[in-house]
Amino acid sequence: MKSSFTPLGPKADKDTVRRHNLSLVLRAVRDEGESGEATRAGVAARVGLTRAAVSSLVEQLMDSGFLTESGKTFSGQAGRPGTALKVTRTGPAGLGVEINVDYVSVCVVDLAGTGRVRQTEHLDNRAAPAAEVLARAARIAARTLDSAREQELRPVGATLALPGLVSGGSVRQAPNLGWSEVPAQELFADALAALRPGHDVLPVASENEANLAALAELWFGGLGDVRSFLYLTGEIGVGGALVLNGELLRGAHGFAGEIGHVVVDPDGPACRCGSRGCLEQYAGQSALLRAAGVEGAGDGDGVRELERRARAGDERAVAALAGAGRMLGRVVSGAVNLVDPDAVVLGGIYRGLMPWLSPPADEELTGRVVSGLWSPGSGRLRASSVAGDAARGAAALVVRDVLDDPVAYAGPSGG
C-alpha cells in the first residue's frame, strides 16, 4: 500500500528561530508596557517561552538598544520582584511623510508608537510640478530627521502617505494633485539623499494616505475591540479604506477604498477623475466650502470658518453640511450593506464637523442599510481620534517592520 505521508519541510534554522523569538519578546514588552509594566516572568507567560530563554532574549535586546529596565515591580506573588522592562525611547524609529493637496506633514514615531517629532507646512501642492512637491517634502523630512537626532532617535526607514492610486512606488493617478504615473518614491528618496550627504540612504516605501490613516486609527485610536471598520477621510477629496478583522483590505490591484469616486449622480458636476457626480463633488472640502459660501482654504482657514459659522447657526453653512452628510450616508450605506463593518469612522476635516454631518448621515444609513441593522445613535458612526492620521500611520508602518525583525535594524542606519 502506497503511503500518503508527505515529509515535512526542513526545520527552521537556529538563527530564524532566534529572530522570531526576539520579535515575540520585543512585541510583548511593547504591548504590556501600554497597560502597565512588563517583567521577564510576565513576558515568558505571554509568549510561551521559559523564563531563562526570555531572560537571554531580553539581554540581547537590551545590548542592541531596543529595551531598557528600571526599578522594581511586584507581581503580587511569592518570590523576588521582577525588573520593569520598557522599549527604549531612543534608537530605532519610523519616519512618516504625508503629502496631500494643501499640506505636507512629517512625523517620527518611536518603538512604543509615540509621536516624538512633527512638522507640518500648508502648501498649495496643485500649483507645483510633482518633482517640486516631493523635493519640498524631502526638505521638511530632512529637518524632521535633524530634530529626531537631537532626541537620540534613529529613523531606519520612511513611508510616504500619498493621495490617489498608489502602486509599486508610483502614484498612478491623483486627480486632485493632477499627478499621473509619478515615481513618487524614487523622486522623494533621491531628493532626501541629496539633502543629507554622508548619511546612510534611508529606505523609502509608499502607501495610499487613507489606508495609512485607517491603520493609525486601528493601532492608536479609540476603537476598543472594533477590528472591522470603514474609514473615510475628508480633505480636498474624499479618501477611504476598509479594515476587516484587523487587516487592511487592499483589493486585487491595491486600489480598494476609492469611495470618493463612487458616483452619487451620473449627471452631477464633472470630477477631476474624469467621471461625473462623484461623492467628493458633494462632500469634499472644496465642495463643502463652496456650498457654504466660505472663501479660502489655505492653512485650514476655510474649514475653521465653516465650523465657526455652523456653530453660530448660519443657515447656509448648516445646510451645506447637512447635504454633505446625506451624501456620505447614501454612499456609505452601500458599503455597509456589502461588508457589514462594526463601525464607520470619519476622519480628516470630518472629525471636527461631526455635530452637523452625523445626524443626516445616520438618518440615511438607518433608512438604507438592510433589515434595520443600523439605528441612529448606535455609536457605529463615529469621529476618528486625533491619533488617527496618515503621517503617524506611515511612521508606525516602519516601526512594525522593526518589531517584526529587530536584528535587521540593530545597526546604525538613517538618522
C-alpha positions as a Python dict, from the first residue, in 0.01 Angstrom:
ca = {
    (1, 'M'): (0, 0, 0),
    (2, 'K'): (144, 336, -102),
    (3, 'S'): (186, 579, 183),
    (4, 'S'): (16, 919, 155),
    (5, 'F'): (258, 1067, 407),
    (6, 'T'): (417, 1392, 292),
    (7, 'P'): (753, 1468, 455),
    (8, 'L'): (773, 1794, 643),
    (9, 'G'): (997, 2064, 507),
    (10, 'P'): (1333, 2141, 668),
    (11, 'K'): (1320, 2271, 1021),
    (12, 'A'): (1379, 2638, 1073),
    (13, 'D'): (1743, 2705, 1149),
    (14, 'K'): (1852, 2838, 1485),
    (15, 'D'): (1902, 3194, 1360),
    (16, 'T'): (1548, 3208, 1217),
    (17, 'V'): (1404, 3081, 1546),
    (18, 'R'): (1614, 3329, 1745),
    (19, 'R'): (1500, 3623, 1531),
    (20, 'H'): (1138, 3513, 1564),
    (21, 'N'): (1169, 3486, 1942),
    (22, 'L'): (1339, 3825, 1970),
    (23, 'S'): (1042, 3974, 1784),
    (24, 'L'): (796, 3795, 2015),
    (25, 'V'): (968, 3930, 2326),
    (26, 'L'): (1007, 4284, 2193),
    (27, 'R'): (640, 4298, 2093),
    (28, 'A'): (531, 4155, 2427),
    (29, 'V'): (725, 4421, 2619),
    (30, 'R'): (584, 4694, 2395),
    (31, 'D'): (227, 4566, 2431),
    (32, 'E'): (241, 4513, 2808),
    (33, 'G'): (408, 4850, 2851),
    (34, 'E'): (96, 5016, 2711),
    (35, 'S'): (-114, 4890, 3001),
    (36, 'G'): (136, 4856, 3284),
    (37, 'E'): (481, 4722, 3348),
    (38, 'A'): (637, 4423, 3176),
    (39, 'T'): (863, 4177, 3357),
    (40, 'R'): (1061, 3880, 3233),
    (41, 'A'): (818, 3645, 3407),
    (42, 'G'): (517, 3822, 3259),
    (43, 'V'): (667, 3816, 2911),
    (44, 'A'): (755, 3446, 2945),
    (45, 'A'): (394, 3367, 3035),
    (46, 'R'): (266, 3578, 2747),
    (47, 'V'): (484, 3429, 2471),
    (48, 'G'): (508, 3071, 2600),
    (49, 'L'): (886, 3054, 2644),
    (50, 'T'): (1082, 2965, 2956),
    (51, 'R'): (1189, 3247, 3182),
    (52, 'A'): (1554, 3154, 3120),
    (53, 'A'): (1502, 3182, 2743),
    (54, 'V'): (1321, 3514, 2781),
    (55, 'S'): (1597, 3649, 3006),
    (56, 'S'): (1856, 3564, 2742),
    (57, 'L'): (1649, 3729, 2468),
    (58, 'V'): (1590, 4036, 2686),
    (59, 'E'): (1965, 4074, 2740),
    (60, 'Q'): (2021, 4062, 2364),
    (61, 'L'): (1753, 4324, 2304),
    (62, 'M'): (1899, 4546, 2575),
    (63, 'D'): (2250, 4512, 2430),
    (64, 'S'): (2112, 4612, 2087),
    (65, 'G'): (1938, 4918, 2229),
    (66, 'F'): (1575, 4806, 2194),
    (67, 'L'): (1486, 4762, 2563),
    (68, 'T'): (1567, 4931, 2892),
    (69, 'E'): (1498, 4828, 3250),
    (70, 'S'): (1435, 5044, 3551),
    (71, 'G'): (1316, 4997, 3909),
    (72, 'K'): (1132, 4702, 4055),
    (73, 'T'): (777, 4588, 4008),
    (74, 'F'): (589, 4349, 4235),
    (75, 'S'): (387, 4072, 4076),
    (76, 'G'): (168, 4013, 4383),
    (77, 'Q'): (302, 3658, 4404),
    (78, 'A'): (564, 3497, 4626),
    (79, 'G'): (923, 3538, 4517),
    (80, 'R'): (1158, 3812, 4417),
    (81, 'P'): (1012, 4119, 4248),
    (82, 'G'): (1076, 4147, 3876),
    (83, 'T'): (1256, 4425, 3696),
    (84, 'A'): (1035, 4651, 3486),
    (85, 'L'): (1110, 4639, 3114),
    (86, 'K'): (1023, 4903, 2857),
    (87, 'V'): (1104, 4966, 2494),
    (88, 'T'): (1368, 5234, 2462),
    (89, 'R'): (1274, 5595, 2390),
    (90, 'T'): (1587, 5633, 2181),
    (91, 'G'): (1732, 5436, 1892),
    (92, 'P'): (1532, 5290, 1601),
    (93, 'A'): (1223, 5485, 1493),
    (94, 'G'): (999, 5538, 1190),
    (95, 'L'): (956, 5842, 964),
    (96, 'G'): (616, 5915, 810),
    (97, 'V'): (564, 6171, 533),
    (98, 'E'): (210, 6266, 430),
    (99, 'I'): (174, 6461, 107),
    (100, 'N'): (-172, 6599, 46),
    (101, 'V'): (-323, 6861, -179),
    (102, 'D'): (-279, 7153, 59),
    (103, 'Y'): (-18, 7042, 312),
    (104, 'V'): (280, 6821, 390),
    (105, 'S'): (305, 6664, 736),
    (106, 'V'): (608, 6471, 862),
    (107, 'C'): (642, 6284, 1190),
    (108, 'V'): (873, 6048, 1375),
    (109, 'V'): (733, 5763, 1587),
    (110, 'D'): (941, 5568, 1839),
    (111, 'L'): (923, 5195, 1917),
    (112, 'A'): (644, 5249, 2170),
    (113, 'G'): (431, 5410, 1897),
    (114, 'T'): (466, 5756, 2048),
    (115, 'G'): (482, 6051, 1811),
    (116, 'R'): (801, 6235, 1903),
    (117, 'V'): (855, 6496, 1630),
    (118, 'R'): (602, 6662, 1400),
    (119, 'Q'): (645, 6928, 1131),
    (120, 'T'): (359, 7042, 907),
    (121, 'E'): (361, 7301, 631),
    (122, 'H'): (49, 7420, 448),
    (123, 'L'): (125, 7442, 78),
    (124, 'D'): (-84, 7453, -238),
    (125, 'N'): (68, 7145, -397),
    (126, 'R'): (-159, 7173, -703),
    (127, 'A'): (38, 7476, -816),
    (128, 'A'): (374, 7298, -849),
    (129, 'P'): (514, 7008, -1053),
    (130, 'A'): (523, 6672, -878),
    (131, 'A'): (903, 6669, -853),
    (132, 'E'): (900, 7007, -680),
    (133, 'V'): (632, 6895, -433),
    (134, 'L'): (834, 6586, -346),
    (135, 'A'): (1150, 6795, -309),
    (136, 'R'): (963, 7022, -65),
    (137, 'A'): (855, 6717, 130),
    (138, 'A'): (1214, 6594, 138),
    (139, 'R'): (1331, 6927, 281),
    (140, 'I'): (1071, 6907, 560),
    (141, 'A'): (1168, 6544, 621),
    (142, 'A'): (1538, 6635, 645),
    (143, 'R'): (1463, 6897, 911),
    (144, 'T'): (1249, 6645, 1098),
    (145, 'L'): (1533, 6391, 1091),
    (146, 'D'): (1765, 6653, 1240),
    (147, 'S'): (1516, 6710, 1523),
    (148, 'A'): (1486, 6336, 1577),
    (149, 'R'): (1863, 6300, 1603),
    (150, 'E'): (1865, 6566, 1876),
    (151, 'Q'): (1640, 6329, 2075),
    (152, 'E'): (1876, 6037, 2002),
    (153, 'L'): (1622, 5876, 1774),
    (154, 'R'): (1741, 5688, 1465),
    (155, 'P'): (1473, 5656, 1196),
    (156, 'V'): (1553, 5343, 999),
    (157, 'G'): (1304, 5389, 718),
    (158, 'A'): (1039, 5622, 577),
    (159, 'T'): (690, 5568, 438),
    (160, 'L'): (520, 5814, 206),
    (161, 'A'): (145, 5861, 255),
    (162, 'L'): (12, 5968, -83),
    (163, 'P'): (-334, 6056, -217),
    (164, 'G'): (-482, 5866, -508),
    (165, 'L'): (-391, 5529, -659),
    (166, 'V'): (-53, 5418, -525),
    (167, 'S'): (125, 5107, -652),
    (168, 'G'): (484, 4995, -693),
    (169, 'G'): (623, 5317, -551),
    (170, 'S'): (435, 5533, -801),
    (171, 'V'): (121, 5743, -790),
    (172, 'R'): (-75, 5600, -1079),
    (173, 'Q'): (-336, 5874, -1055),
    (174, 'A'): (-402, 6153, -806),
    (175, 'P'): (-672, 6366, -970),
    (176, 'N'): (-673, 6647, -714),
    (177, 'L'): (-298, 6692, -748),
    (178, 'G'): (-300, 6647, -1124),
    (179, 'W'): (-48, 6362, -1094),
    (180, 'S'): (-36, 6066, -1330),
    (181, 'E'): (230, 5793, -1329),
    (182, 'V'): (458, 5986, -1093),
    (183, 'P'): (751, 5780, -949),
    (184, 'A'): (700, 5948, -612),
    (185, 'Q'): (902, 5704, -404),
    (186, 'E'): (1211, 5737, -624),
    (187, 'L'): (1187, 6116, -656),
    (188, 'F'): (1149, 6162, -280),
    (189, 'A'): (1430, 5920, -194),
    (190, 'D'): (1670, 6088, -436),
    (191, 'A'): (1582, 6436, -308),
    (192, 'L'): (1626, 6331, 55),
    (193, 'A'): (1959, 6162, -15),
    (194, 'A'): (2088, 6475, -190),
    (195, 'L'): (2000, 6684, 116),
    (196, 'R'): (2186, 6451, 353),
    (197, 'P'): (2531, 6374, 211),
    (198, 'G'): (2734, 6147, 433),
    (199, 'H'): (2428, 5974, 582),
    (200, 'D'): (2312, 5625, 501),
    (201, 'V'): (2040, 5617, 238),
    (202, 'L'): (1704, 5588, 413),
    (203, 'P'): (1482, 5310, 270),
    (204, 'V'): (1153, 5456, 144),
    (205, 'A'): (817, 5284, 96),
    (206, 'S'): (481, 5430, -8),
    (207, 'E'): (111, 5370, 50),
    (208, 'N'): (-226, 5539, 0),
    (209, 'E'): (-285, 5804, 266),
    (210, 'A'): (-635, 5688, 360),
    (211, 'N'): (-504, 5334, 415),
    (212, 'L'): (-237, 5466, 649),
    (213, 'A'): (-482, 5689, 837),
    (214, 'A'): (-705, 5385, 888),
    (215, 'L'): (-412, 5182, 1021),
    (216, 'A'): (-323, 5465, 1260),
    (217, 'E'): (-682, 5462, 1383),
    (218, 'L'): (-664, 5085, 1429),
    (219, 'W'): (-332, 5094, 1616),
    (220, 'F'): (-360, 5417, 1814),
    (221, 'G'): (-723, 5533, 1805),
    (222, 'G'): (-1011, 5479, 2041),
    (223, 'L'): (-1179, 5188, 1863),
    (224, 'G'): (-1150, 4946, 2154),
    (225, 'D'): (-1243, 4596, 2038),
    (226, 'V'): (-1356, 4711, 1693),
    (227, 'R'): (-1147, 4529, 1431),
    (228, 'S'): (-1362, 4577, 1121),
    (229, 'F'): (-1446, 4929, 1009),
    (230, 'L'): (-1482, 5158, 712),
    (231, 'Y'): (-1266, 5470, 733),
    (232, 'L'): (-1338, 5789, 539),
    (233, 'T'): (-1109, 6088, 540),
    (234, 'G'): (-1230, 6426, 420),
    (235, 'E'): (-970, 6652, 261),
    (236, 'I'): (-985, 6834, -72),
    (237, 'G'): (-1107, 6496, -194),
    (238, 'V'): (-1260, 6204, -4),
    (239, 'G'): (-1043, 5902, 70),
    (240, 'G'): (-1150, 5568, 206),
    (241, 'A'): (-1009, 5246, 349),
    (242, 'L'): (-1158, 4922, 472),
    (243, 'V'): (-1017, 4723, 763),
    (244, 'L'): (-1156, 4371, 815),
    (245, 'N'): (-1058, 4165, 1119),
    (246, 'G'): (-762, 4392, 1183),
    (247, 'E'): (-625, 4366, 829),
    (248, 'L'): (-632, 4628, 556),
    (249, 'L'): (-833, 4523, 251),
    (250, 'R'): (-624, 4627, -49),
    (251, 'G'): (-812, 4470, -338),
    (252, 'A'): (-676, 4278, -637),
    (253, 'H'): (-462, 4568, -758),
    (254, 'G'): (-409, 4753, -431),
    (255, 'F'): (-665, 5023, -502),
    (256, 'A'): (-955, 4928, -274),
    (257, 'G'): (-1126, 5208, -83),
    (258, 'E'): (-1164, 5478, -351),
    (259, 'I'): (-1502, 5573, -208),
    (260, 'G'): (-1464, 5940, -301),
    (261, 'H'): (-1515, 5844, -663),
    (262, 'V'): (-1834, 5645, -613),
    (263, 'V'): (-2089, 5817, -837),
    (264, 'V'): (-2377, 5978, -650),
    (265, 'D'): (-2537, 6140, -953),
    (266, 'P'): (-2426, 6049, -1308),
    (267, 'D'): (-2549, 6388, -1427),
    (268, 'G'): (-2371, 6575, -1148),
    (269, 'P'): (-2064, 6803, -1162),
    (270, 'A'): (-1756, 6691, -1353),
    (271, 'C'): (-1488, 6537, -1132),
    (272, 'R'): (-1112, 6556, -1182),
    (273, 'C'): (-1106, 6176, -1209),
    (274, 'G'): (-1290, 6204, -1543),
    (275, 'S'): (-1632, 6092, -1417),
    (276, 'R'): (-1928, 6300, -1306),
    (277, 'G'): (-2119, 6335, -980),
    (278, 'C'): (-1861, 6162, -757),
    (279, 'L'): (-1907, 6177, -380),
    (280, 'E'): (-1622, 6425, -338),
    (281, 'Q'): (-1811, 6673, -558),
    (282, 'Y'): (-2067, 6690, -276),
    (283, 'A'): (-1871, 6609, 40),
    (284, 'G'): (-1509, 6704, -35),
    (285, 'Q'): (-1358, 7012, 129),
    (286, 'S'): (-1381, 7234, -180),
    (287, 'A'): (-1741, 7134, -243),
    (288, 'L'): (-1838, 7196, 119),
    (289, 'L'): (-1680, 7541, 133),
    (290, 'R'): (-1834, 7637, -200),
    (291, 'A'): (-2182, 7525, -90),
    (292, 'A'): (-2145, 7714, 238),
    (293, 'G'): (-2023, 8031, 65),
    (294, 'V'): (-1691, 8022, 250),
    (295, 'E'): (-1389, 8168, 73),
    (296, 'G'): (-1032, 8042, 102),
    (297, 'A'): (-879, 7713, 211),
    (298, 'G'): (-515, 7782, 298),
    (299, 'D'): (-390, 7671, 640),
    (300, 'G'): (-727, 7516, 709),
    (301, 'D'): (-880, 7864, 745),
    (302, 'G'): (-1176, 7778, 526),
    (303, 'V'): (-1274, 7473, 731),
    (304, 'R'): (-1234, 7664, 1057),
    (305, 'E'): (-1457, 7940, 920),
    (306, 'L'): (-1716, 7682, 811),
    (307, 'E'): (-1719, 7532, 1161),
    (308, 'R'): (-1745, 7878, 1318),
    (309, 'R'): (-2044, 7965, 1102),
    (310, 'A'): (-2214, 7632, 1173),
    (311, 'R'): (-2174, 7684, 1548),
    (312, 'A'): (-2328, 8029, 1507),
    (313, 'G'): (-2627, 7873, 1331),
    (314, 'D'): (-2554, 8017, 986),
    (315, 'E'): (-2825, 7863, 767),
    (316, 'R'): (-2613, 7825, 454),
    (317, 'A'): (-2328, 7657, 643),
    (318, 'V'): (-2561, 7420, 825),
    (319, 'A'): (-2743, 7334, 501),
    (320, 'A'): (-2414, 7263, 322),
    (321, 'L'): (-2305, 7027, 599),
    (322, 'A'): (-2644, 6855, 608),
    (323, 'G'): (-2629, 6797, 234),
    (324, 'A'): (-2279, 6653, 258),
    (325, 'G'): (-2386, 6432, 548),
    (326, 'R'): (-2675, 6292, 345),
    (327, 'M'): (-2447, 6213, 52),
    (328, 'L'): (-2197, 6046, 282),
    (329, 'G'): (-2474, 5837, 435),
    (330, 'R'): (-2606, 5726, 97),
    (331, 'V'): (-2267, 5611, -29),
    (332, 'V'): (-2158, 5456, 298),
    (333, 'S'): (-2485, 5260, 325),
    (334, 'G'): (-2386, 5063, 15),
    (335, 'A'): (-2051, 4975, 169),
    (336, 'V'): (-2216, 4879, 499),
    (337, 'N'): (-2462, 4652, 316),
    (338, 'L'): (-2173, 4493, 129),
    (339, 'V'): (-1918, 4427, 407),
    (340, 'D'): (-2108, 4475, 738),
    (341, 'P'): (-1837, 4661, 936),
    (342, 'D'): (-1863, 4718, 1310),
    (343, 'A'): (-1814, 5093, 1265),
    (344, 'V'): (-1783, 5375, 1015),
    (345, 'V'): (-1512, 5622, 1114),
    (346, 'L'): (-1493, 5975, 972),
    (347, 'G'): (-1154, 6145, 980),
    (348, 'G'): (-974, 6442, 829),
    (349, 'I'): (-1191, 6756, 823),
    (350, 'Y'): (-1497, 6543, 905),
    (351, 'R'): (-1380, 6487, 1262),
    (352, 'G'): (-1448, 6847, 1367),
    (353, 'L'): (-1765, 6870, 1156),
    (354, 'M'): (-1931, 6560, 1302),
    (355, 'P'): (-2200, 6750, 1500),
    (356, 'W'): (-2356, 6859, 1169),
    (357, 'L'): (-2260, 6569, 941),
    (358, 'S'): (-2356, 6284, 1172),
    (359, 'P'): (-2737, 6328, 1211),
    (360, 'P'): (-2822, 6334, 837),
    (361, 'A'): (-2564, 6061, 762),
    (362, 'D'): (-2708, 5846, 1041),
    (363, 'E'): (-3061, 5901, 907),
    (364, 'E'): (-2958, 5792, 557),
    (365, 'L'): (-2781, 5485, 693),
    (366, 'T'): (-3082, 5388, 903),
    (367, 'G'): (-3311, 5404, 602),
    (368, 'R'): (-3079, 5231, 355),
    (369, 'V'): (-2895, 4958, 547),
    (370, 'V'): (-3082, 4629, 510),
    (371, 'S'): (-3305, 4470, 774),
    (372, 'G'): (-3292, 4764, 1011),
    (373, 'L'): (-2937, 4678, 1115),
    (374, 'W'): (-2849, 5045, 1159),
    (375, 'S'): (-3011, 5283, 1405),
    (376, 'P'): (-2933, 5649, 1480),
    (377, 'G'): (-2717, 5698, 1787),
    (378, 'S'): (-2592, 5338, 1784),
    (379, 'G'): (-2231, 5456, 1803),
    (380, 'R'): (-2137, 5278, 1482),
    (381, 'L'): (-2085, 5613, 1309),
    (382, 'R'): (-1803, 5788, 1492),
    (383, 'A'): (-1534, 6051, 1457),
    (384, 'S'): (-1172, 5946, 1426),
    (385, 'S'): (-934, 6009, 1712),
    (386, 'V'): (-664, 6276, 1700),
    (387, 'A'): (-410, 5993, 1676),
    (388, 'G'): (-556, 5855, 1354),
    (389, 'D'): (-362, 6048, 1091),
    (390, 'A'): (-178, 5925, 782),
    (391, 'A'): (169, 6056, 875),
    (392, 'R'): (162, 5869, 1205),
    (393, 'G'): (34, 5555, 1036),
    (394, 'A'): (315, 5584, 781),
    (395, 'A'): (580, 5612, 1052),
    (396, 'A'): (422, 5328, 1251),
    (397, 'L'): (446, 5102, 946),
    (398, 'V'): (824, 5135, 967),
    (399, 'V'): (817, 5062, 1341),
    (400, 'R'): (618, 4745, 1280),
    (401, 'D'): (894, 4625, 1046),
    (402, 'V'): (1144, 4683, 1328),
    (403, 'L'): (927, 4490, 1573),
    (404, 'D'): (896, 4205, 1322),
    (405, 'D'): (1274, 4163, 1291),
    (406, 'P'): (1478, 4369, 1538),
    (407, 'V'): (1802, 4200, 1431),
    (408, 'A'): (1775, 4362, 1089),
    (409, 'Y'): (1767, 4709, 1248),
    (410, 'A'): (2022, 4673, 1526),
    (411, 'G'): (2297, 4860, 1345),
    (412, 'P'): (2321, 5232, 1264),
    (413, 'S'): (2103, 5349, 976),
    (414, 'G'): (1922, 5661, 861),
    (415, 'G'): (1945, 5925, 1137),
}
